[in-house]
Tab-separated table of N, CA and C and ligand atoms in Angstrom:
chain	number	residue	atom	x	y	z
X	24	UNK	N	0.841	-1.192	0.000
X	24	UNK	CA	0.000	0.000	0.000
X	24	UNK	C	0.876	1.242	0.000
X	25	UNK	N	0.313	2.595	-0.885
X	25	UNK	CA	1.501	3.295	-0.896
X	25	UNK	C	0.225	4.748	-1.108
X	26	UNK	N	0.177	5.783	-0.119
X	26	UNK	CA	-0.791	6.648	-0.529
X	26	UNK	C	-0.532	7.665	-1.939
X	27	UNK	N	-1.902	8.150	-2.310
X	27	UNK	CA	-1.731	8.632	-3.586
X	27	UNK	C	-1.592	10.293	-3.268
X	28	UNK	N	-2.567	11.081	-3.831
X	28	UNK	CA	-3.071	12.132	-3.877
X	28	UNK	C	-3.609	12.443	-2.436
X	29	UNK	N	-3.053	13.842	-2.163
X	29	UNK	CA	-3.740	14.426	-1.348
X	29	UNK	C	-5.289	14.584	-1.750
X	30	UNK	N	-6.356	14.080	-0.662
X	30	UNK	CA	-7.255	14.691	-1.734
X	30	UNK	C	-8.049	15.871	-1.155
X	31	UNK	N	-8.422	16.192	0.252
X	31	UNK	CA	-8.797	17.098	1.230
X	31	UNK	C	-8.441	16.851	2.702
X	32	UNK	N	-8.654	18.403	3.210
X	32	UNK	CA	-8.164	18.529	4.304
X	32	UNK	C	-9.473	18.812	5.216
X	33	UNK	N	-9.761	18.378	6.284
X	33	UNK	CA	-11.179	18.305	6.877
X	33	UNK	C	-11.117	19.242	7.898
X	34	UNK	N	-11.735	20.370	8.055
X	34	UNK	CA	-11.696	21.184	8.864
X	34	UNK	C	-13.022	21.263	10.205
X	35	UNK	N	-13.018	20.838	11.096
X	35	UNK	CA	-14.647	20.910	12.293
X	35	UNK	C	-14.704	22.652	12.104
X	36	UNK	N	-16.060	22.859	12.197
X	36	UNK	CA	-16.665	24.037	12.551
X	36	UNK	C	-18.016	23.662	13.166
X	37	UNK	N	-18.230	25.099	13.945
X	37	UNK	CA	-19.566	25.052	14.562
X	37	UNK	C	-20.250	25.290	13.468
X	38	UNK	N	-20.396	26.031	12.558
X	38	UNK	CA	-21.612	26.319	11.657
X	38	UNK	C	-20.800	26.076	9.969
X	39	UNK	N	-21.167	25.378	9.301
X	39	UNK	CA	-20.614	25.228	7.970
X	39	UNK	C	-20.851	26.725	7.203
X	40	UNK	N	-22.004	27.421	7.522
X	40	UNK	CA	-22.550	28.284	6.441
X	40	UNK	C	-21.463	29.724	7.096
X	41	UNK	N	-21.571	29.710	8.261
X	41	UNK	CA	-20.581	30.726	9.074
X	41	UNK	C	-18.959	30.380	8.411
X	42	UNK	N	-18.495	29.442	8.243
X	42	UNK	CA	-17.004	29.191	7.597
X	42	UNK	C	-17.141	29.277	6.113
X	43	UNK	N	-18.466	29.308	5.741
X	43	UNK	CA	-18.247	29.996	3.987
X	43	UNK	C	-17.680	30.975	3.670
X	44	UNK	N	-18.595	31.898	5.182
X	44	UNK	CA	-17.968	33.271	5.269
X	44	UNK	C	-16.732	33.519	5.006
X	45	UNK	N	-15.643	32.953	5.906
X	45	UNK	CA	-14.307	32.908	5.756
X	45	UNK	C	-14.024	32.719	4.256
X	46	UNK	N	-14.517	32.127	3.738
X	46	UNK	CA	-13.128	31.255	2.939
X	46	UNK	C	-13.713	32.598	1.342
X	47	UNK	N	-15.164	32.764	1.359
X	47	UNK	CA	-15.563	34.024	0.636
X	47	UNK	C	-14.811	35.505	0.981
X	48	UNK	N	-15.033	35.870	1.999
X	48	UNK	CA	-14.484	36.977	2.701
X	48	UNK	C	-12.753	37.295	2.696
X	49	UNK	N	-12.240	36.468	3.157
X	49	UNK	CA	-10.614	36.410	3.391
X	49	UNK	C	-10.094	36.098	2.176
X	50	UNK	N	-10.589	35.143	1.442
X	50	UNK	CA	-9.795	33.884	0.456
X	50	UNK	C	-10.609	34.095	-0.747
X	51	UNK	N	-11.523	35.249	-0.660
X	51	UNK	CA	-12.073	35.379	-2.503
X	51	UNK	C	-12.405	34.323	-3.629
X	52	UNK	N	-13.303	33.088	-2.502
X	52	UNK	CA	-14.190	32.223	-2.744
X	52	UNK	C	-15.260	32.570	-3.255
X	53	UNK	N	-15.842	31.886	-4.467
X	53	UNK	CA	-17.611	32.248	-4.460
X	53	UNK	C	-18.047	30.785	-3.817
X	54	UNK	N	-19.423	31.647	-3.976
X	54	UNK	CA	-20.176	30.038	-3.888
X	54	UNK	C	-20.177	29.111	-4.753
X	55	UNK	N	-20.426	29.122	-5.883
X	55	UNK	CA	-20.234	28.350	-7.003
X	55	UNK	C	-18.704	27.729	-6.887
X	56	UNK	N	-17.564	28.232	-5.916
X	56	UNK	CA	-16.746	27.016	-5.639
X	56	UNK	C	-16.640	26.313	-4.187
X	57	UNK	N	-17.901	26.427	-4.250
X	57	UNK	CA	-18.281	25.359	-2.470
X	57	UNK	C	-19.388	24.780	-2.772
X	58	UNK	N	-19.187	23.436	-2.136
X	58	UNK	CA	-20.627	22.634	-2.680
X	58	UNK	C	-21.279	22.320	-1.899
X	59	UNK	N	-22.670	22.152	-2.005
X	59	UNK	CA	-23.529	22.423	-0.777
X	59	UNK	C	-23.460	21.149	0.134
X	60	UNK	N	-24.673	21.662	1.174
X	60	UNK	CA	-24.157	20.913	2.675
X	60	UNK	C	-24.785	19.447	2.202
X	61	UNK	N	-24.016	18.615	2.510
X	61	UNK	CA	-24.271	17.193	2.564
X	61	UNK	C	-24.743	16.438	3.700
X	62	UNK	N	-25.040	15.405	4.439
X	62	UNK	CA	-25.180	14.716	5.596
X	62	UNK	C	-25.136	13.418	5.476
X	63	UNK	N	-23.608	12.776	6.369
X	63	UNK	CA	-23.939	11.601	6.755
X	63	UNK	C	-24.204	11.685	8.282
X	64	UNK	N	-25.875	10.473	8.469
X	64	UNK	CA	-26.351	10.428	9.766
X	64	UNK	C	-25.300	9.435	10.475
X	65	UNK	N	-24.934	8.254	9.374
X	65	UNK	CA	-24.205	7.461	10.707
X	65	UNK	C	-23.039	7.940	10.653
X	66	UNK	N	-22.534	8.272	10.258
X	66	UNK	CA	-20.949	8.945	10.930
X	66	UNK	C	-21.076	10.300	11.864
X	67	UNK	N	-22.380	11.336	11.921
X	67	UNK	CA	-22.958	12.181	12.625
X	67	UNK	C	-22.381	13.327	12.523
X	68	UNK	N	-21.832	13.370	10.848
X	68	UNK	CA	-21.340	15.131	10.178
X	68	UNK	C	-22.487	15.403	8.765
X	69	UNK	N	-21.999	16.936	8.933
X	69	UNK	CA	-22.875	17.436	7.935
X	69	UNK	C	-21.593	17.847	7.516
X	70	UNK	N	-21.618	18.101	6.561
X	70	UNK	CA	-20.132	18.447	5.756
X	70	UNK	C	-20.569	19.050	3.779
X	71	UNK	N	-19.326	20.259	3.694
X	71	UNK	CA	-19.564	20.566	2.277
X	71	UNK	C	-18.242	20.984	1.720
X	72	UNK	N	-17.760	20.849	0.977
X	72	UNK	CA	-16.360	21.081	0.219
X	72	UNK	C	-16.397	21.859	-0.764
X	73	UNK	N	-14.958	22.761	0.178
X	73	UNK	CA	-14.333	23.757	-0.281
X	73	UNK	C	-13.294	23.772	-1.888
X	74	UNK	N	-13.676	23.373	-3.274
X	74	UNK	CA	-13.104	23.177	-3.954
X	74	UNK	C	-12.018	24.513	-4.588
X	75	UNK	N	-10.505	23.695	-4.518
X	75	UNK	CA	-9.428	24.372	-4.803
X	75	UNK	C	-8.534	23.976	-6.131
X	76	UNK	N	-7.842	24.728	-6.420
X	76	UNK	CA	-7.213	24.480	-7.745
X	76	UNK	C	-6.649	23.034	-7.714
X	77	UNK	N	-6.268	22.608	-6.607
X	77	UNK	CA	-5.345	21.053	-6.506
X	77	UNK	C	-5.740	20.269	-5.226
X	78	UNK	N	-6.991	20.439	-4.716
X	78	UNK	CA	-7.230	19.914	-3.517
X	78	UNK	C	-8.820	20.556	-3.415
X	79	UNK	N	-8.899	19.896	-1.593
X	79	UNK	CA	-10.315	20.558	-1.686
X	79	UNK	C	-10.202	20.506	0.181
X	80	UNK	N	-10.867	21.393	0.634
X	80	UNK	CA	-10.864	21.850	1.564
X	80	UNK	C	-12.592	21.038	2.132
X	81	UNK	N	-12.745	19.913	3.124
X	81	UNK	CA	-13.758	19.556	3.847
X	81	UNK	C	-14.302	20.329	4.953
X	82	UNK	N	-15.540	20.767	5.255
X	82	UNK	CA	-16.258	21.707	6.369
X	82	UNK	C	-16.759	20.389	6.973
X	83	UNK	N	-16.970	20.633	7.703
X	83	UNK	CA	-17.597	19.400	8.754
X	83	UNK	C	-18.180	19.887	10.012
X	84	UNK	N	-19.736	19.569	10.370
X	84	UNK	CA	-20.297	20.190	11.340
X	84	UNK	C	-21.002	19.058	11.854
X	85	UNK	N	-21.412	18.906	13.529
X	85	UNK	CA	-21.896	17.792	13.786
X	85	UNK	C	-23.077	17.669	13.488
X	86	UNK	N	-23.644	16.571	13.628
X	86	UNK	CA	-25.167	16.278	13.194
X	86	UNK	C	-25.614	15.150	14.119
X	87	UNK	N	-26.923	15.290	14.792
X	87	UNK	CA	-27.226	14.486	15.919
X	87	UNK	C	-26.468	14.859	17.434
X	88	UNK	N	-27.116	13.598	18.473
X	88	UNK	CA	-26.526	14.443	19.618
X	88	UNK	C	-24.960	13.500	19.832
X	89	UNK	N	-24.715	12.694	19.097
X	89	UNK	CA	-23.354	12.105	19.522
X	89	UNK	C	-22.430	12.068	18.351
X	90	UNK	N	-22.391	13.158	17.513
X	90	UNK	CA	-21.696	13.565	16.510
X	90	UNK	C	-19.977	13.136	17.185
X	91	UNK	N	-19.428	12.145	16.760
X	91	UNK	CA	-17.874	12.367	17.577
X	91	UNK	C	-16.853	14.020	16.670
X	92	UNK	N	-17.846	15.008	16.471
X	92	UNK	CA	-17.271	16.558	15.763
X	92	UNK	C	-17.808	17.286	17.430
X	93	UNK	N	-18.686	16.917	17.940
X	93	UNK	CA	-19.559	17.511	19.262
X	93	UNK	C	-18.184	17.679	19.948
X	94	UNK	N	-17.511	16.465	19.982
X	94	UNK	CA	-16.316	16.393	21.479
X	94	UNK	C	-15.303	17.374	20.776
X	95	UNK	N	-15.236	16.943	19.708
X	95	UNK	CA	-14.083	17.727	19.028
X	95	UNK	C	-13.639	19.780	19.438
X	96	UNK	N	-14.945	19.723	19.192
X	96	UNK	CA	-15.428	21.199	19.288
X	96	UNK	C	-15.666	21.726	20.626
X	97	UNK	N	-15.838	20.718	21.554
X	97	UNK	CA	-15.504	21.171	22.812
X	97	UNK	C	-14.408	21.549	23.516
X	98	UNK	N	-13.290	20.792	22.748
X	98	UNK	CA	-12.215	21.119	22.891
X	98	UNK	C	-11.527	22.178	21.778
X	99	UNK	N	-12.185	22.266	21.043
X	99	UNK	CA	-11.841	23.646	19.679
X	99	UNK	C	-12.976	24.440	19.369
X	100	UNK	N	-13.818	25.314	20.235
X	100	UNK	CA	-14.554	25.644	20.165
X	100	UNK	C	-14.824	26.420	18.542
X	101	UNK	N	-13.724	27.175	18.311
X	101	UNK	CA	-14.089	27.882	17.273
X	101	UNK	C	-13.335	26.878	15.771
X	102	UNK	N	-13.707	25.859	16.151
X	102	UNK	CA	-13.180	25.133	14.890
X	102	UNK	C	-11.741	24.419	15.227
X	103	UNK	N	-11.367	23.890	14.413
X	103	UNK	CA	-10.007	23.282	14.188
X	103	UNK	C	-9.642	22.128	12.948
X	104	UNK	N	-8.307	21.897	12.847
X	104	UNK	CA	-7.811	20.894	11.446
X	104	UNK	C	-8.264	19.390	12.353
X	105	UNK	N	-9.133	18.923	11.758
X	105	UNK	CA	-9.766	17.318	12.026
X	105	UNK	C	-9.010	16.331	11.991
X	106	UNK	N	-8.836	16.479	10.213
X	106	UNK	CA	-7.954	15.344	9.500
X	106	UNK	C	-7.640	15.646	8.026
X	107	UNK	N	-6.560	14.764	7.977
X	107	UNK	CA	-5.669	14.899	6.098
X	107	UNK	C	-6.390	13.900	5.594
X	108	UNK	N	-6.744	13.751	4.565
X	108	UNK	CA	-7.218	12.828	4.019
X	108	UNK	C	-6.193	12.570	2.305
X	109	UNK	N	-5.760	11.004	2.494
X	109	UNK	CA	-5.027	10.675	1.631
X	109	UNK	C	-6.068	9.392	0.343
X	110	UNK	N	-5.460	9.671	-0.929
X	110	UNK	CA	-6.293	8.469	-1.821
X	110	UNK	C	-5.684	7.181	-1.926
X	111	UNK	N	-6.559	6.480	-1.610
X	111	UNK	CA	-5.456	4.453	-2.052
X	111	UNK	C	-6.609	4.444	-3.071
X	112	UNK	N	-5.749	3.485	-3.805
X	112	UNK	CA	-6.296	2.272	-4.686
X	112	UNK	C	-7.123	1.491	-4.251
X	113	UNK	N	-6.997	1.113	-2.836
X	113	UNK	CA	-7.596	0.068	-2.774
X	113	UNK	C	-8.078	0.000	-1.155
X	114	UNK	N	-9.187	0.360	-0.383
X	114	UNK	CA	-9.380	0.547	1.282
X	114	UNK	C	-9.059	-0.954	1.661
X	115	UNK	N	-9.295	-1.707	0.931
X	115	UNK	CA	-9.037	-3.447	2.052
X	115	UNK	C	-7.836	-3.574	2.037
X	116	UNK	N	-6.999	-3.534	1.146
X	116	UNK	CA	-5.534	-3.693	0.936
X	116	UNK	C	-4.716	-2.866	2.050
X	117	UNK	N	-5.487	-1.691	1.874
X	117	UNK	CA	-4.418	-0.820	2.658
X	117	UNK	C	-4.860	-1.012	4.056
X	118	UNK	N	-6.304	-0.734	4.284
X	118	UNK	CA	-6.612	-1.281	5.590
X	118	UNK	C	-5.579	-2.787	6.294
X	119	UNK	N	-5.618	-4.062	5.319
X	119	UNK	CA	-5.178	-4.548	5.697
X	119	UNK	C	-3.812	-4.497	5.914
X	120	UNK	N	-3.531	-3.774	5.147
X	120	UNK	CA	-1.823	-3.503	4.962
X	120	UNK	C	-1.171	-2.930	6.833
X	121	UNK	N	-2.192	-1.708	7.051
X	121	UNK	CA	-1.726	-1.277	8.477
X	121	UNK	C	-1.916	-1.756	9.539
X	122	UNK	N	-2.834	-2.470	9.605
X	122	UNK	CA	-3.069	-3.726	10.345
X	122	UNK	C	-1.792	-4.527	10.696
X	123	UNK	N	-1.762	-4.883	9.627
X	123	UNK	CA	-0.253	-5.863	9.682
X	123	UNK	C	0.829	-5.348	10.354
X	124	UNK	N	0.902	-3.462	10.375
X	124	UNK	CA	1.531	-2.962	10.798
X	124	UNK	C	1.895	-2.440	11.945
X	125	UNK	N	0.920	-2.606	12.524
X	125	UNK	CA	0.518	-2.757	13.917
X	125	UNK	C	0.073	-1.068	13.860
X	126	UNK	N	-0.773	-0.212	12.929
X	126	UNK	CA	-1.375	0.640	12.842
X	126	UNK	C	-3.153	0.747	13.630
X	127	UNK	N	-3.395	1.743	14.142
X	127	UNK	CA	-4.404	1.235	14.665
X	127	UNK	C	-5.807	2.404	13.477
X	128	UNK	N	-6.764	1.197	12.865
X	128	UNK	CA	-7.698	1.619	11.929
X	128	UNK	C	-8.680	1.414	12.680
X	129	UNK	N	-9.357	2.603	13.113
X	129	UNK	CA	-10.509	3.026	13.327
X	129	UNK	C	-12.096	2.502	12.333
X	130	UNK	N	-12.757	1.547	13.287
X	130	UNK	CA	-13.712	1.202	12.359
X	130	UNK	C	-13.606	0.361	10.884
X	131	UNK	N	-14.741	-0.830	10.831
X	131	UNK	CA	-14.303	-0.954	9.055
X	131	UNK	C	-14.863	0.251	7.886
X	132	UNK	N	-14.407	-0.326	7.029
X	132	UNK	CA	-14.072	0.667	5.635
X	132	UNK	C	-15.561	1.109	5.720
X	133	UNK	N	-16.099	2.092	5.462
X	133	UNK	CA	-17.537	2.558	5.290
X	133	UNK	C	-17.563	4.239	3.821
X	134	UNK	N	-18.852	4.073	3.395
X	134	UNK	CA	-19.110	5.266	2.268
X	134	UNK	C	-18.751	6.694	2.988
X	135	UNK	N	-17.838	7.355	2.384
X	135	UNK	CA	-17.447	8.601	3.160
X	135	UNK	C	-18.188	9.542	1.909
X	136	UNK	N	-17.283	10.369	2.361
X	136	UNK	CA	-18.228	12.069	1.992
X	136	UNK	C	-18.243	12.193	0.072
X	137	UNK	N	-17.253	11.521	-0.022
X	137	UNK	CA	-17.402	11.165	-1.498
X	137	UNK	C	-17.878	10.286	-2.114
X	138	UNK	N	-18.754	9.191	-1.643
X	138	UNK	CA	-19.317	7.636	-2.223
X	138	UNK	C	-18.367	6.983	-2.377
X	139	UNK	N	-17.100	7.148	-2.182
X	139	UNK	CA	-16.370	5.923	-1.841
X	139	UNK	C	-15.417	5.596	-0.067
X	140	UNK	N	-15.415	4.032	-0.430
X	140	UNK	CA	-14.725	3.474	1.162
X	140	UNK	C	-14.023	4.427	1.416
X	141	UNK	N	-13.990	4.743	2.994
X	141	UNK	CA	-12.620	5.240	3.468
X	141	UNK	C	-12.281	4.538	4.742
X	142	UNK	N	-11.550	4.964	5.341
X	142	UNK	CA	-11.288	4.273	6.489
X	142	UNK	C	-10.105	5.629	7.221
X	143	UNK	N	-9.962	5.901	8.590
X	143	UNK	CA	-9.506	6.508	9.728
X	143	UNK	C	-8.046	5.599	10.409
X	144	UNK	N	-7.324	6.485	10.612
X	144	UNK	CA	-6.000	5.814	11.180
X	144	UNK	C	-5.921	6.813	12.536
X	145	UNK	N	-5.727	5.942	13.654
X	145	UNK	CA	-5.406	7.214	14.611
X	145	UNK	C	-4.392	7.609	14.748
X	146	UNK	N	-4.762	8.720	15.135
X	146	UNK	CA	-3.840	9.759	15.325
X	146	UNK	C	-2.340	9.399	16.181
X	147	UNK	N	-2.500	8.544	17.089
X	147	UNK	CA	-1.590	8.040	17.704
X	147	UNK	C	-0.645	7.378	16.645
X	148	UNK	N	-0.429	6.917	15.674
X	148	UNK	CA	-0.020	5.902	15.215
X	148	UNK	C	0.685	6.977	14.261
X	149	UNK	N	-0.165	8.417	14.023
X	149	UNK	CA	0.289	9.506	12.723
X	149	UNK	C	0.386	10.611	13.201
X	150	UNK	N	1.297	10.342	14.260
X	150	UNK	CA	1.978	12.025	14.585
X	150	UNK	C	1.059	12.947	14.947
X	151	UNK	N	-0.056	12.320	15.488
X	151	UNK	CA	-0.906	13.091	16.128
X	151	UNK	C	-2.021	13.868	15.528
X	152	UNK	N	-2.307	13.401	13.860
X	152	UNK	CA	-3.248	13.697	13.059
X	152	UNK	C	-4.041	12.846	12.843
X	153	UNK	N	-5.153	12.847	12.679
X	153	UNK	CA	-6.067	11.681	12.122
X	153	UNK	C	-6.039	11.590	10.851
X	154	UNK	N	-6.129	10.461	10.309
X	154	UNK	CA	-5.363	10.398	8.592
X	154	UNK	C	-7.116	9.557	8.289
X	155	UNK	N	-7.387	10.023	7.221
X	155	UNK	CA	-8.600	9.419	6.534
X	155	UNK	C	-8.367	8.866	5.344
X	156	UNK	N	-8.053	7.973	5.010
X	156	UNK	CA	-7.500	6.891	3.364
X	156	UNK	C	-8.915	6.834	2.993
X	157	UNK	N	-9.144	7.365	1.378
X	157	UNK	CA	-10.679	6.901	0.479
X	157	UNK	C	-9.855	6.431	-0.805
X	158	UNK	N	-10.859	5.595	-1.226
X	158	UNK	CA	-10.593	5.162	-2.495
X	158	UNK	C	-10.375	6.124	-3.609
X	159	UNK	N	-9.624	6.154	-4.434
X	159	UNK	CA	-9.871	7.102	-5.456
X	159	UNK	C	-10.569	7.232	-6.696
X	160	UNK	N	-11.223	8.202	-6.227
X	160	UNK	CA	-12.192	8.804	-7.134
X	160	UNK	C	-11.621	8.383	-8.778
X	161	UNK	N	-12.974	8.316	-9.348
X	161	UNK	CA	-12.584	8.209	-11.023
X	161	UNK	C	-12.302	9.378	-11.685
X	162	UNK	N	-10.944	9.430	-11.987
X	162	UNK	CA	-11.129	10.692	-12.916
X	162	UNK	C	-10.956	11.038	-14.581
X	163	UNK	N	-11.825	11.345	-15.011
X	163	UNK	CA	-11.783	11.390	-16.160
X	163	UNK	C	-11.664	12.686	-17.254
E	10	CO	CO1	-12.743	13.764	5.142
């Protein structure tokens, strides 16, 4: 297993529509390059992406009352960097790959914010970031 492409960087906020502000305001974003709010219930984020010339910037806000973004934000009230998110080829491979490694993977592979597998590495294991591996997207 060998990661690919950066593909986004996941940022917690209390309000997604309040951090549009920012990235319009400061960073001379329109809307037409942010895509609207999405929701996954079982992972318990609402989330919408910040699209950039070579990457893409993830908003992430909790949703429900045990959002694991709730704890996050208690401890970063006004937001903070979540997680990097890297592309594999392949989530079982690599999943299994860190495994082997004595990496510790959070949860099995499940549909992330893009319709494909991803899977979570903790932070312990990555320098103190949470690393999110998704399959990579088709690009054509
Ligand atoms: Co993400």
């Amino acid at each position: 297993m060998k990661i690919g492409r950066l593909n986004h960087i996941g940022i917690a906020v209390p309000s997604i529509v309040a951090a549009w502000k920012t990235y319009k305001n400061l960073y001379g974003l329109a809307q037409s390059d942010i895509t609207p709010i999405g929701e996954m219930p079982s992972q318990g984020v609402r989330f919408s992406f910040i699209n950039l010339e070579n990457s893409q910037i993830e908003l992430i806000e909790p949703l429900g009352d045990n959002s694991p973004i709730s704890k996050f934000l208690v401890k970063n009230p006004n937001g903070g960097q979540h997680h990097v998110c890297f592309e594999v080829a392949d989530i079982y491979s690599a999943r299994d790959d860190l495994v082997a490694k004595g990496a510790t993977v959070l949860g099995e592979p499940r549909i992330g914010a893009h319709g494909t597998l991803v899977i979570f590495v903790h932070p312990k294991d990555t320098n103190g970031v949470l690393i999110e591996l998704m399959e990579t997207l088709e690009r054509h």
